[in-house]
Tab-separated table of N, CA and C in Angstrom:
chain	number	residue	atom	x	y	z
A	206	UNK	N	-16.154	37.973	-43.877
A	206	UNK	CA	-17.525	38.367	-44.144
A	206	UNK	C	-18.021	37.561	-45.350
A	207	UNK	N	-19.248	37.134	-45.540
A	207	UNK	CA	-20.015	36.455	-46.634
A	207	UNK	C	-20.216	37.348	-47.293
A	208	UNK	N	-20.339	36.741	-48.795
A	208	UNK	CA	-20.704	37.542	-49.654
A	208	UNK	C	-22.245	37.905	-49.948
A	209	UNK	N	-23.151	37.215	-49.069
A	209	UNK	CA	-24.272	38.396	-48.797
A	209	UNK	C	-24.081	39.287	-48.250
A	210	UNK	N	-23.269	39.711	-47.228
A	210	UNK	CA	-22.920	40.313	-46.053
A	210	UNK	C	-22.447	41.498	-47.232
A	211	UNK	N	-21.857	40.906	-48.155
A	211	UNK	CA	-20.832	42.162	-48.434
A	211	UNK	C	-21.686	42.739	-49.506
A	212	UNK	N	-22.398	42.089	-50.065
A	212	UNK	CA	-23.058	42.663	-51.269
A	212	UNK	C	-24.348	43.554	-50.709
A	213	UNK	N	-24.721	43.196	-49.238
A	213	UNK	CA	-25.642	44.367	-49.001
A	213	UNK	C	-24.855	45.745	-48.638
A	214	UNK	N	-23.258	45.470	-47.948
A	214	UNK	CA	-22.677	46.889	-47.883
A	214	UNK	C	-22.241	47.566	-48.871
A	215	UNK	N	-22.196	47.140	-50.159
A	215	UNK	CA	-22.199	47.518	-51.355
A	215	UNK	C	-23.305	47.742	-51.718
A	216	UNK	N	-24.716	47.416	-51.594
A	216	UNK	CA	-26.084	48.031	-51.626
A	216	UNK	C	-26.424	49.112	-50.989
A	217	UNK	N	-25.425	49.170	-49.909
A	217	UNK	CA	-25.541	50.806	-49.254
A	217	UNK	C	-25.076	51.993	-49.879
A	218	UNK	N	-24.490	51.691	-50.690
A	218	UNK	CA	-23.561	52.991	-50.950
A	218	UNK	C	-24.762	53.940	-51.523
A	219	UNK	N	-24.197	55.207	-51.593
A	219	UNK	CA	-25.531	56.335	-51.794
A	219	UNK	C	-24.537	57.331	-52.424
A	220	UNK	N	-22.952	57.368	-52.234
A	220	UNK	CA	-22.236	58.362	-52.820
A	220	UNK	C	-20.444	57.569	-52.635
A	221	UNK	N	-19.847	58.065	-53.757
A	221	UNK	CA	-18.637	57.175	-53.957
A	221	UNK	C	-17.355	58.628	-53.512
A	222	UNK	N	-16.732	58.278	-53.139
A	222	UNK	CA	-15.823	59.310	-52.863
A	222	UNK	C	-14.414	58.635	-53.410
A	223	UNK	N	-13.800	59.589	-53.943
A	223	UNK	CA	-12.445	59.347	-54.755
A	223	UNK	C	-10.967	60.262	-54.699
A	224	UNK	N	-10.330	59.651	-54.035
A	224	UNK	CA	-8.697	60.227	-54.496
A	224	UNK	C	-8.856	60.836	-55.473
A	225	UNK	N	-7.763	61.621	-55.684
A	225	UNK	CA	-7.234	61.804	-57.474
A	225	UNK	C	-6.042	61.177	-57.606
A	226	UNK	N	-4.526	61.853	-57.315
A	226	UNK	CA	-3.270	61.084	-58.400
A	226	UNK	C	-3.546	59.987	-57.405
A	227	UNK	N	-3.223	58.826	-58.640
A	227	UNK	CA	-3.303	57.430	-58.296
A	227	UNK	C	-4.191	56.826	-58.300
A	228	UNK	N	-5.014	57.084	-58.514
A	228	UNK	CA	-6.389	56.823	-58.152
A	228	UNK	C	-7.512	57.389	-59.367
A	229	UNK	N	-7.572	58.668	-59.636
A	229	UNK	CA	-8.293	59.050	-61.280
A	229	UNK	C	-7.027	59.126	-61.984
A	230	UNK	N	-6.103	59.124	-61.865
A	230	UNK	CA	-5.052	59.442	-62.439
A	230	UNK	C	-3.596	58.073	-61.967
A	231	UNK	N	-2.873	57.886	-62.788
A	231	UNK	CA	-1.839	57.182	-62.639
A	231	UNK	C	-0.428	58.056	-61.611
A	232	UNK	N	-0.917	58.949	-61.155
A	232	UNK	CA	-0.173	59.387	-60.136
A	232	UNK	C	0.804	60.723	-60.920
A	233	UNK	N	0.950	60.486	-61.721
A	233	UNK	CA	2.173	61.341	-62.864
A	233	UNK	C	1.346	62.862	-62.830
A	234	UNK	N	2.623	63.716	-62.952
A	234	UNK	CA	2.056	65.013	-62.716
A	234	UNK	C	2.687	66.071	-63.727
A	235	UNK	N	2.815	66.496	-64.487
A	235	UNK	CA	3.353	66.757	-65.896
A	235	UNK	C	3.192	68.558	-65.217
A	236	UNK	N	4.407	69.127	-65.805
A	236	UNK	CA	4.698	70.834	-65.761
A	236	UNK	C	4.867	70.917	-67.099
A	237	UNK	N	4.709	72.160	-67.716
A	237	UNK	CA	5.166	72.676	-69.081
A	237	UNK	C	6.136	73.866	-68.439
A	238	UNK	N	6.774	74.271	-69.728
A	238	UNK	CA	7.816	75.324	-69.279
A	238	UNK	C	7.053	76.469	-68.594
A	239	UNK	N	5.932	76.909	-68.833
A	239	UNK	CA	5.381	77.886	-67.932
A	239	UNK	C	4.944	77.300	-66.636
A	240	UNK	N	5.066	76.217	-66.078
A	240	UNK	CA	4.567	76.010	-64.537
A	240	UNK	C	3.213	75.105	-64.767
A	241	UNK	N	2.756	75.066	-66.063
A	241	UNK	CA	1.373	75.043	-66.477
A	241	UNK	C	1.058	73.337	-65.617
A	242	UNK	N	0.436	72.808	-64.682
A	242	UNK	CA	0.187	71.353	-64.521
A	242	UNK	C	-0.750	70.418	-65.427
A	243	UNK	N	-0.280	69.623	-65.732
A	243	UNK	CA	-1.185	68.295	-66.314
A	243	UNK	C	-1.335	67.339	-65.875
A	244	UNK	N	-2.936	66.630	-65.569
A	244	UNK	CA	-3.117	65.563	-65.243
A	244	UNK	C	-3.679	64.924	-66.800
A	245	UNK	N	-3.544	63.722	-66.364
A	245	UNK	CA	-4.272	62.574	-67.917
A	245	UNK	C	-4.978	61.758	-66.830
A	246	UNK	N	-6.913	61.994	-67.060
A	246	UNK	CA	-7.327	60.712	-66.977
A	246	UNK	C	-7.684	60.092	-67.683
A	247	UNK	N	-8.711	59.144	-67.218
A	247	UNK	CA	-8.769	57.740	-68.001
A	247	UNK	C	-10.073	57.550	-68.410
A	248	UNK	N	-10.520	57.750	-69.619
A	248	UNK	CA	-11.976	57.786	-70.237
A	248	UNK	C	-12.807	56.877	-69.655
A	249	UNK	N	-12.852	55.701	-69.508
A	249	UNK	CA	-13.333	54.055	-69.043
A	249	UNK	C	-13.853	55.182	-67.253
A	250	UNK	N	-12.757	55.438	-66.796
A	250	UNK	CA	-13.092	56.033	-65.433
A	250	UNK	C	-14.319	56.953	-65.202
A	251	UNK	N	-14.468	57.740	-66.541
A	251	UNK	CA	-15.094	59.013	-66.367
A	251	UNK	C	-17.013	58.300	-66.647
A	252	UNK	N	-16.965	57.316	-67.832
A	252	UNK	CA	-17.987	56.678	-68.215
A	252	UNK	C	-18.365	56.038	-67.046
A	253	UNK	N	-18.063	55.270	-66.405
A	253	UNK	CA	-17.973	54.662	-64.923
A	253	UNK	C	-18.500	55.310	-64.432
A	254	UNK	N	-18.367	56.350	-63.755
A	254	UNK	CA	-18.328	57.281	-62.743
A	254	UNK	C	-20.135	58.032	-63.151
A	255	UNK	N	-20.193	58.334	-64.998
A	255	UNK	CA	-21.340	58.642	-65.111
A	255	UNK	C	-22.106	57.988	-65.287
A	256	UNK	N	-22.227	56.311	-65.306
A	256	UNK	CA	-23.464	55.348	-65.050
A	256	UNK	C	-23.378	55.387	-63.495
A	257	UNK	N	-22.789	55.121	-62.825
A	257	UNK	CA	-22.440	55.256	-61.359
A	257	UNK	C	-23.463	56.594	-60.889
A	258	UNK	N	-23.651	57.694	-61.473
A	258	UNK	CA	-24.609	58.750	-61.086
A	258	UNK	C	-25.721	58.612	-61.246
A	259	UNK	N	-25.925	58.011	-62.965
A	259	UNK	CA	-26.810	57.352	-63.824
A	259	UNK	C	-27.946	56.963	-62.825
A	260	UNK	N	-27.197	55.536	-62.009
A	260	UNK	CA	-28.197	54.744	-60.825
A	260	UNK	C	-28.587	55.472	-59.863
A	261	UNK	N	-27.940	56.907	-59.709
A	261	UNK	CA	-28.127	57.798	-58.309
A	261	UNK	C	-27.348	57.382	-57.298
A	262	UNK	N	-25.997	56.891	-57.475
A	262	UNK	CA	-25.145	57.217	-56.564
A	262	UNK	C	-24.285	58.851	-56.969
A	263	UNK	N	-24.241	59.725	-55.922
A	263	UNK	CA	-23.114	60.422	-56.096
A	263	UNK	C	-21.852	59.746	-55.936
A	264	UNK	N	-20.829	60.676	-56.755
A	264	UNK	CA	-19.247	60.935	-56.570
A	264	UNK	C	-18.745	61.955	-55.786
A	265	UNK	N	-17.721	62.567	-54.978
A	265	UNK	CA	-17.534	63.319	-54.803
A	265	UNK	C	-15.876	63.332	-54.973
A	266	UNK	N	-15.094	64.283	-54.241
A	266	UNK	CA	-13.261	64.234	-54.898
A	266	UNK	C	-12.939	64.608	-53.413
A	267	UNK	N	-12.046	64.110	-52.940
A	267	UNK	CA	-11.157	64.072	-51.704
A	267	UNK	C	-9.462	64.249	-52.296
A	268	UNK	N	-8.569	65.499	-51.882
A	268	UNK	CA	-7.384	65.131	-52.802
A	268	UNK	C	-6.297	66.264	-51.875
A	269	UNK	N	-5.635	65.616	-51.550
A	269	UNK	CA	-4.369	66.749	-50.983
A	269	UNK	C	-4.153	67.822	-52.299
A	270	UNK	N	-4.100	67.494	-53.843
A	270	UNK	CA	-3.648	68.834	-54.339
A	270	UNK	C	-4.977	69.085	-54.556
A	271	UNK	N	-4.342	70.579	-55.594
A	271	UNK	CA	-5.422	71.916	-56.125
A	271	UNK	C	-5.052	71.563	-57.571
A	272	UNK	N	-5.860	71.465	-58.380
A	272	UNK	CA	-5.440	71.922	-59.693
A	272	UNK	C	-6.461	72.457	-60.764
A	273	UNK	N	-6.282	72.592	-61.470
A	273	UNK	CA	-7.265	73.683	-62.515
A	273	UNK	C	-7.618	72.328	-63.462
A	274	UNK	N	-6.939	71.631	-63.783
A	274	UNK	CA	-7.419	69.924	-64.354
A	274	UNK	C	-8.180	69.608	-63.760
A	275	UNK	N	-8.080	69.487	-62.248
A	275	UNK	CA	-9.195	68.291	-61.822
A	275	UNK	C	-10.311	69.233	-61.742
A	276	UNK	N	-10.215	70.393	-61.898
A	276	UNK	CA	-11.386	71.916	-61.843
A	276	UNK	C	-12.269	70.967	-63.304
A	277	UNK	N	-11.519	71.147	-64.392
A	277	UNK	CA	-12.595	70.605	-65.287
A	277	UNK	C	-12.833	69.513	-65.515
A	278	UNK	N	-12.032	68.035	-65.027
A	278	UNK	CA	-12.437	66.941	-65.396
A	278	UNK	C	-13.463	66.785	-64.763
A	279	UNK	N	-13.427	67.554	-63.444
A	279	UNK	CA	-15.331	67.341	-62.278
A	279	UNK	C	-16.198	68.321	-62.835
A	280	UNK	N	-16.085	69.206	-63.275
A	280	UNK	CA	-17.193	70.004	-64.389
A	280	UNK	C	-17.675	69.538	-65.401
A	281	UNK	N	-16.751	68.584	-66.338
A	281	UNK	CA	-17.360	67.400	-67.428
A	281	UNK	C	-17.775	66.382	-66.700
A	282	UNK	N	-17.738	65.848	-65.855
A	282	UNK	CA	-18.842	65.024	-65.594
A	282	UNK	C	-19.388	65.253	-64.473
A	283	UNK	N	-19.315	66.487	-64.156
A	283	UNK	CA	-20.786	67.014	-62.782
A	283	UNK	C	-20.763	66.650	-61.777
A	284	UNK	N	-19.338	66.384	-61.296
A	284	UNK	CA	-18.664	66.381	-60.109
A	284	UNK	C	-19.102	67.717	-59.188
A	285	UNK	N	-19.557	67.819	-58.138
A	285	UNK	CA	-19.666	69.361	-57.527
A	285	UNK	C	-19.333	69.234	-56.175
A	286	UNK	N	-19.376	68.084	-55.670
A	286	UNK	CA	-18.770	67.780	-54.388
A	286	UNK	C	-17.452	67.710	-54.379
A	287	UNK	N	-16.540	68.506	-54.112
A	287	UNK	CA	-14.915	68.810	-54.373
A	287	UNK	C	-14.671	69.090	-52.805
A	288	UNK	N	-13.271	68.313	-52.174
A	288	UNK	CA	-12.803	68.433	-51.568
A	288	UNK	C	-10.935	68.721	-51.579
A	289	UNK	N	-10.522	69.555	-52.328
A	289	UNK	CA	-9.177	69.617	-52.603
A	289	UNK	C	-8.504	70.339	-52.229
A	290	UNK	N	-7.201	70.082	-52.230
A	290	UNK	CA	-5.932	71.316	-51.554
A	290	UNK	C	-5.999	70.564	-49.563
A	291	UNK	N	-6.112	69.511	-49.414
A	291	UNK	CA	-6.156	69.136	-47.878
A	291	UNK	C	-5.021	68.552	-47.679
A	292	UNK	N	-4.724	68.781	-46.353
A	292	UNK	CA	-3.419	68.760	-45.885
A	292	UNK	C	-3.874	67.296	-44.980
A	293	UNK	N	-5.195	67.157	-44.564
A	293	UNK	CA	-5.584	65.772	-43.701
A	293	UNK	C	-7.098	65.544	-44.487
A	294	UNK	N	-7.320	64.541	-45.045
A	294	UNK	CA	-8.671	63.947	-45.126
A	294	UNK	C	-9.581	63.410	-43.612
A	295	UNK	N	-8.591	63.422	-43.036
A	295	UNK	CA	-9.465	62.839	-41.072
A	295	UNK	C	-10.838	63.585	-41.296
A	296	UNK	N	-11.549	64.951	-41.928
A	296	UNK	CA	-12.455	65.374	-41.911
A	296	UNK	C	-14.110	65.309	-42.934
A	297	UNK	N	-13.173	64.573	-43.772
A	297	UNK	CA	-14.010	64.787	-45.198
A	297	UNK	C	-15.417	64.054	-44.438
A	298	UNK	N	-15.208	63.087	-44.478
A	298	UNK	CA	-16.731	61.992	-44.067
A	298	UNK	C	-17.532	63.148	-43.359
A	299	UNK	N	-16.921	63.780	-42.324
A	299	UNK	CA	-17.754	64.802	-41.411
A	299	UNK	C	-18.855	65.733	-42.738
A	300	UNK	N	-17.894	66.177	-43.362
A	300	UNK	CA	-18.101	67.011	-44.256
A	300	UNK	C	-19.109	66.769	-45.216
A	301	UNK	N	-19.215	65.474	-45.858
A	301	UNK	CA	-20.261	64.973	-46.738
A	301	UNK	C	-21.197	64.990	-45.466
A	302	UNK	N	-21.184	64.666	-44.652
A	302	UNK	CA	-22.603	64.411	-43.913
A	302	UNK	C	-23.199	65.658	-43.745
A	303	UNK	N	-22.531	67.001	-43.361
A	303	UNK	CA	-23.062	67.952	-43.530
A	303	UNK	C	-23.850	68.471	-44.480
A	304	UNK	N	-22.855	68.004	-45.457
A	304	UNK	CA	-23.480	68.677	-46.644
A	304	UNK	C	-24.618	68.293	-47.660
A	305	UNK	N	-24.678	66.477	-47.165
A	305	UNK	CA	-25.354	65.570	-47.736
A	305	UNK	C	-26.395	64.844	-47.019
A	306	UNK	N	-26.466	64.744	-45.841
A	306	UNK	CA	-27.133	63.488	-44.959
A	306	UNK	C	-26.580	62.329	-45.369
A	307	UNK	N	-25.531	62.044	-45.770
A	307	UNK	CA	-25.376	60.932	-46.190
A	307	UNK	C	-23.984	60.435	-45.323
A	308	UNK	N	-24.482	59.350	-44.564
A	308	UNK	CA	-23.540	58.952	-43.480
A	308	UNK	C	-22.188	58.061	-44.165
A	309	UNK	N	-21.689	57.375	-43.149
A	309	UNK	CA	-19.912	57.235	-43.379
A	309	UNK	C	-20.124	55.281	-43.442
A	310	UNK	N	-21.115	55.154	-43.470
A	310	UNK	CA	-21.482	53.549	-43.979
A	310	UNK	C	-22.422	53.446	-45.380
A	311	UNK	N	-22.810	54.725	-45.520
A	311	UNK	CA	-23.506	55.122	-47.619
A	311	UNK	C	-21.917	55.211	-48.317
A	312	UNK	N	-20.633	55.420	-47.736
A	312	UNK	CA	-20.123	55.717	-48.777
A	312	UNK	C	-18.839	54.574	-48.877
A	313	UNK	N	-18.706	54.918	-49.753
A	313	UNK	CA	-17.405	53.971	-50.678
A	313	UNK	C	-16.760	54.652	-51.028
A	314	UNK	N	-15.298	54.385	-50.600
A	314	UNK	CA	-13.460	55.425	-50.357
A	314	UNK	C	-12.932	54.843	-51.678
A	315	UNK	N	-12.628	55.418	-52.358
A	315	UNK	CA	-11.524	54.463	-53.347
A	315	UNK	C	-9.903	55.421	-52.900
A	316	UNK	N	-9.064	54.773	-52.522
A	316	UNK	CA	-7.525	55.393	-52.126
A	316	UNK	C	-6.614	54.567	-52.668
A	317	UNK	N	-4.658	55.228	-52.253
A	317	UNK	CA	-3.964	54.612	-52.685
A	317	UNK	C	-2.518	54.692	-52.106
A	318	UNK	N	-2.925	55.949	-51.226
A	318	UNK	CA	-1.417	55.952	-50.560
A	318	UNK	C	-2.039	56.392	-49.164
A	319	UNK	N	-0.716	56.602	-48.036
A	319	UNK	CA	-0.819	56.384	-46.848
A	319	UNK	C	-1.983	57.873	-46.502
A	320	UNK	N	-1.835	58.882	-47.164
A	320	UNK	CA	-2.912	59.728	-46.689
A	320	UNK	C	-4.352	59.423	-46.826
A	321	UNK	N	-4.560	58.132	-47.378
A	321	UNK	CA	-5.746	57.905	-47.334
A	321	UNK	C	-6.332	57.191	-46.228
A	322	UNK	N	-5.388	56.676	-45.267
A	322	UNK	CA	-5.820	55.635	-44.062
A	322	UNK	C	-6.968	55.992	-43.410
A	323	UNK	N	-7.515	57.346	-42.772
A	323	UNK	CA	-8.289	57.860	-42.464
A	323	UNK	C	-9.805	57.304	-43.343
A	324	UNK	N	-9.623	57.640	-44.534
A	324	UNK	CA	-11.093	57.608	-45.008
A	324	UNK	C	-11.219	55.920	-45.214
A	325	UNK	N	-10.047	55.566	-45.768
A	325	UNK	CA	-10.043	53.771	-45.410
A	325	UNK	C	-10.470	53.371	-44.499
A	326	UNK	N	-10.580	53.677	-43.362
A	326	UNK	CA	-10.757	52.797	-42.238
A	326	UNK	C	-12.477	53.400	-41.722
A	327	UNK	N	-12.643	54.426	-42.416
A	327	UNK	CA	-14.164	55.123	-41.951
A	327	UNK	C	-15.241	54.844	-42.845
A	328	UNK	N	-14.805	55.043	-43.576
A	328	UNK	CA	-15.792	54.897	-44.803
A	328	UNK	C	-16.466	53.646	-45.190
A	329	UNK	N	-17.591	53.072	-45.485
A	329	UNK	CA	-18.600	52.003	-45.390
A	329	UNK	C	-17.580	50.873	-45.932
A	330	UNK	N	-16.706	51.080	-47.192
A	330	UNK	CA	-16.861	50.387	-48.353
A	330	UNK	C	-15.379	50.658	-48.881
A	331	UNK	N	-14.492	50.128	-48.691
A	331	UNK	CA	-13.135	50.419	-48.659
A	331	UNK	C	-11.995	49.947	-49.682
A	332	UNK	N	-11.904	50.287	-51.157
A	332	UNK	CA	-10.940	50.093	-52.237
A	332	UNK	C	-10.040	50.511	-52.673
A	333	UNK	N	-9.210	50.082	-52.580
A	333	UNK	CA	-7.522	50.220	-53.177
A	333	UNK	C	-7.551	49.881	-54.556
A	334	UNK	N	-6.921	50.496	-55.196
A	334	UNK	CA	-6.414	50.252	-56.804
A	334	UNK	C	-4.568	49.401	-56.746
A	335	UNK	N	-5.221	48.521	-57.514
A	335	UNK	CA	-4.124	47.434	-57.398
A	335	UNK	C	-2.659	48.025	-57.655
A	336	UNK	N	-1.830	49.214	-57.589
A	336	UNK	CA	-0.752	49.099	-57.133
A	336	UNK	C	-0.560	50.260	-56.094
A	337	UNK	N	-1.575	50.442	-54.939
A	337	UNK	CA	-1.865	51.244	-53.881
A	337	UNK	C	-0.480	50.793	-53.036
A	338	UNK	N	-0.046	51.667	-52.096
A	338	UNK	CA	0.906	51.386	-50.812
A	338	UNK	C	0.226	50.774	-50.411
A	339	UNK	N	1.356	49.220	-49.763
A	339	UNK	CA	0.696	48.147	-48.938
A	339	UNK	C	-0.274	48.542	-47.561
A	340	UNK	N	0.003	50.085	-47.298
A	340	UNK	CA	-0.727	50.237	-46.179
A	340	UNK	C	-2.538	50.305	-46.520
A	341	UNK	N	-2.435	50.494	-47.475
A	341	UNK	CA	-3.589	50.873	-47.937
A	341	UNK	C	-4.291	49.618	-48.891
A	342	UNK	N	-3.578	48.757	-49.025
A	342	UNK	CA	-4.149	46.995	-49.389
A	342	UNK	C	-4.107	46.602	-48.236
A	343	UNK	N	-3.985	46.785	-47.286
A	343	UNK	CA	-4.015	46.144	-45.984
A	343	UNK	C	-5.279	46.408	-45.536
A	344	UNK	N	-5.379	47.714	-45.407
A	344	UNK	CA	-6.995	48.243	-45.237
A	344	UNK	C	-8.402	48.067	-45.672
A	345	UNK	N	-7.856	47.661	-47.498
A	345	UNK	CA	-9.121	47.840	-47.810
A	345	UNK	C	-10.116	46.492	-47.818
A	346	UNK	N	-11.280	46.641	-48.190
A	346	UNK	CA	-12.255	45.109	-48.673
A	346	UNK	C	-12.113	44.721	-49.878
A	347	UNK	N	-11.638	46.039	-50.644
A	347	UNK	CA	-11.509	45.350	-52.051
A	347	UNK	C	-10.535	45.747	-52.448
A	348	UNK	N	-9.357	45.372	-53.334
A	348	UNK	CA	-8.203	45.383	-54.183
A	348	UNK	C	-8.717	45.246	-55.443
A	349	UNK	N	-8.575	46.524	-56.111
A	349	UNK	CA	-8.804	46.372	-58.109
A	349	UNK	C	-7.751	45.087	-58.351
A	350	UNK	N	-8.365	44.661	-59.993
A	350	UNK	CA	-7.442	44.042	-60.568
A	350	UNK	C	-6.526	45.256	-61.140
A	351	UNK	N	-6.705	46.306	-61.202
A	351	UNK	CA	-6.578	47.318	-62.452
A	351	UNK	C	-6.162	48.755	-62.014
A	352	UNK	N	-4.777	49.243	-62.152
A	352	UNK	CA	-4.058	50.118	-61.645
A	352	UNK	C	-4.583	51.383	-61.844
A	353	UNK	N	-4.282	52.171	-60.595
A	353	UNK	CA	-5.187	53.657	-60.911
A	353	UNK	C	-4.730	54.883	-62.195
A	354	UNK	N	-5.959	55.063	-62.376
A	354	UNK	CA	-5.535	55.828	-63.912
A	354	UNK	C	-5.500	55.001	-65.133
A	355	UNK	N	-5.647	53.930	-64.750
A	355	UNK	CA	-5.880	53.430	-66.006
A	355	UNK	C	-7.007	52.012	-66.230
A	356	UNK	N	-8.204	52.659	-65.178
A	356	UNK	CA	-9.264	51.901	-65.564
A	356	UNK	C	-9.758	51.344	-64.149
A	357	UNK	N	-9.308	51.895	-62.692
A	357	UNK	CA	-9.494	51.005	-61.702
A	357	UNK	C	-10.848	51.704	-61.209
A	358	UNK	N	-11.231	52.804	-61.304
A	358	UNK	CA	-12.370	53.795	-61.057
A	358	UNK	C	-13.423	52.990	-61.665
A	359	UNK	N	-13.427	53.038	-63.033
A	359	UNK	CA	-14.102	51.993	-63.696
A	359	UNK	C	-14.704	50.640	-63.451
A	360	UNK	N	-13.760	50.197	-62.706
A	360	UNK	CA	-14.069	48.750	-61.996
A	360	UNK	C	-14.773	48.521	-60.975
A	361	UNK	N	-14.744	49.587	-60.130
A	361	UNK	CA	-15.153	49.905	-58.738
A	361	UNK	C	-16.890	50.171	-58.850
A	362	UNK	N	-16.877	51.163	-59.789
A	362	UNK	CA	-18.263	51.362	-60.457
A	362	UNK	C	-18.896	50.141	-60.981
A	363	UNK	N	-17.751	49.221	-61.780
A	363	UNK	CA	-18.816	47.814	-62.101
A	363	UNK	C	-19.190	47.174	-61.339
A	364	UNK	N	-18.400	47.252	-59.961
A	364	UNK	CA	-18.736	46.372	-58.789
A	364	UNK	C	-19.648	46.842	-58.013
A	365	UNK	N	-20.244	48.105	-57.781
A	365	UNK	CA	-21.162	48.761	-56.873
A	365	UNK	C	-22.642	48.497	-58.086
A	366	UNK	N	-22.116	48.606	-59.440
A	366	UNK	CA	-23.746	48.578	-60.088
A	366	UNK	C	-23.769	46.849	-60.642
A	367	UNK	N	-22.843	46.230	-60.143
A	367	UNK	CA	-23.370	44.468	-60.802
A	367	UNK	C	-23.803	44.425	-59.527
A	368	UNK	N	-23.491	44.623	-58.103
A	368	UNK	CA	-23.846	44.205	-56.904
A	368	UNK	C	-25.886	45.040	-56.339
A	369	UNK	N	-25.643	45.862	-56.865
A	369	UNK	CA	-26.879	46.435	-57.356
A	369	UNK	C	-27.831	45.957	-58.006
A	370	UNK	N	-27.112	45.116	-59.270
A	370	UNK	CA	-28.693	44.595	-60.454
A	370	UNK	C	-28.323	45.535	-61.124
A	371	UNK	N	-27.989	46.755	-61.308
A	371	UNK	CA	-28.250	47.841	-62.121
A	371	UNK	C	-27.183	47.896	-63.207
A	372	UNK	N	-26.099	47.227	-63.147
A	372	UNK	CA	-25.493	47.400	-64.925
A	372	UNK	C	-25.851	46.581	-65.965
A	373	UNK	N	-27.045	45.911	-65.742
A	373	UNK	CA	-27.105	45.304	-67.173
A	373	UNK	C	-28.901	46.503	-67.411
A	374	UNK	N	-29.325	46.883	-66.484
A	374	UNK	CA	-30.312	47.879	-67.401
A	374	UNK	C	-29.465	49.033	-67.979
A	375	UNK	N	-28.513	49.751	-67.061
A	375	UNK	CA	-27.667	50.718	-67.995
A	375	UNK	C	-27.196	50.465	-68.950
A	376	UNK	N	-26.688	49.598	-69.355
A	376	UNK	CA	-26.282	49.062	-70.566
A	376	UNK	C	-26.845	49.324	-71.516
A	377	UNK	N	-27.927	48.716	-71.283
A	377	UNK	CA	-29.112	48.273	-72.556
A	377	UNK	C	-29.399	49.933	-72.856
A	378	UNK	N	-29.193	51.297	-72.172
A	378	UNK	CA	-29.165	52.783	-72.891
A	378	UNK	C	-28.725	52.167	-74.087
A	379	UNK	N	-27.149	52.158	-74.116
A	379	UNK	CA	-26.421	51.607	-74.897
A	379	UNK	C	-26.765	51.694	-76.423
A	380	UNK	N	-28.014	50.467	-76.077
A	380	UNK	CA	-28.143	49.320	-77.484
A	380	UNK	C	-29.235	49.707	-78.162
């Protein structure tokens, strides 16, 4: 595909949909002696994600687990489209359209392991974070330079708002 070609399917996007471990997170899943779970994300990700809204794209969360972390990291930045605790993503796309009008060529998948093949292969706009299962670099259009959890969310967002025009006016909030 040309890179006009590709930069208008990156002009489509209308809402970004995202994994969690591996993907907002470096995959690591931390217990305390009470059972208690911890995730660590990645600040760069979260800023991303809120110029990324900034322009009026939504985010939403697609994630086999449940956790009370990713409960507030999508409450600090106004995440409300939550899809978690799934045993198959095969449904989610259905699901945003319901809930959104927003079809399965508006959105952009960011994944990283084999449960993501489904939304990889459906979804408009298709990114792997550079140390994703090969099944899932096989799939996608784009490969981060930049491993998940530690800045690849971030990147994905620079690439949907430079392909846009729109990160150098966000910026300038900034200055």
């Amino acid at each position: 595909m040309n890179d006009h070609l590709f930069i208008e399917k990156l002009n489509k996007i209308r809402l970004l949909l995202l994994d969690v471990d591996g993907v907002l997170t470096d995959g690591s899943i931390i217990y305390d002696d009470n059972g208690v779970q911890t995730k660590r994300f990645n600040v760069k990700d979260g800023l991303g994600l809120r110029l990324l809204m900034l322009a009026g794209i939504q985010v939403a969360i697609a994630t086999g687990r449940s956790s009370k972390a990713l409960q507030h990291r999508c409450r600090n930045l106004g995440i409300t489209l939550v899809f978690d605790g799934l045993s198959t993503k095969r449904d989610v796309l259905n699901a945003i359209y319901e809930k959104t009008g927003i079809a399965r060529n508006e959105i952009g998948f960011v994944g990283d392991d084999v449960m993501d093949i489904p939304l990889m292969i459906s979804a408009g706009v298709s990114f792997a974070v550079s140390d994703a299962h090969e099944s899932i670099i096989s799939s996608a259009d784009i490969v981060t330079c930049t491993k998940g959890g530690q800045g690849a969310v971030r990147e994905v967002c620079e690439i949907i708002l430079r392909a846009r025009g729109a990160w150098d006016e966000l910026i300038k909030r900034f200055l």
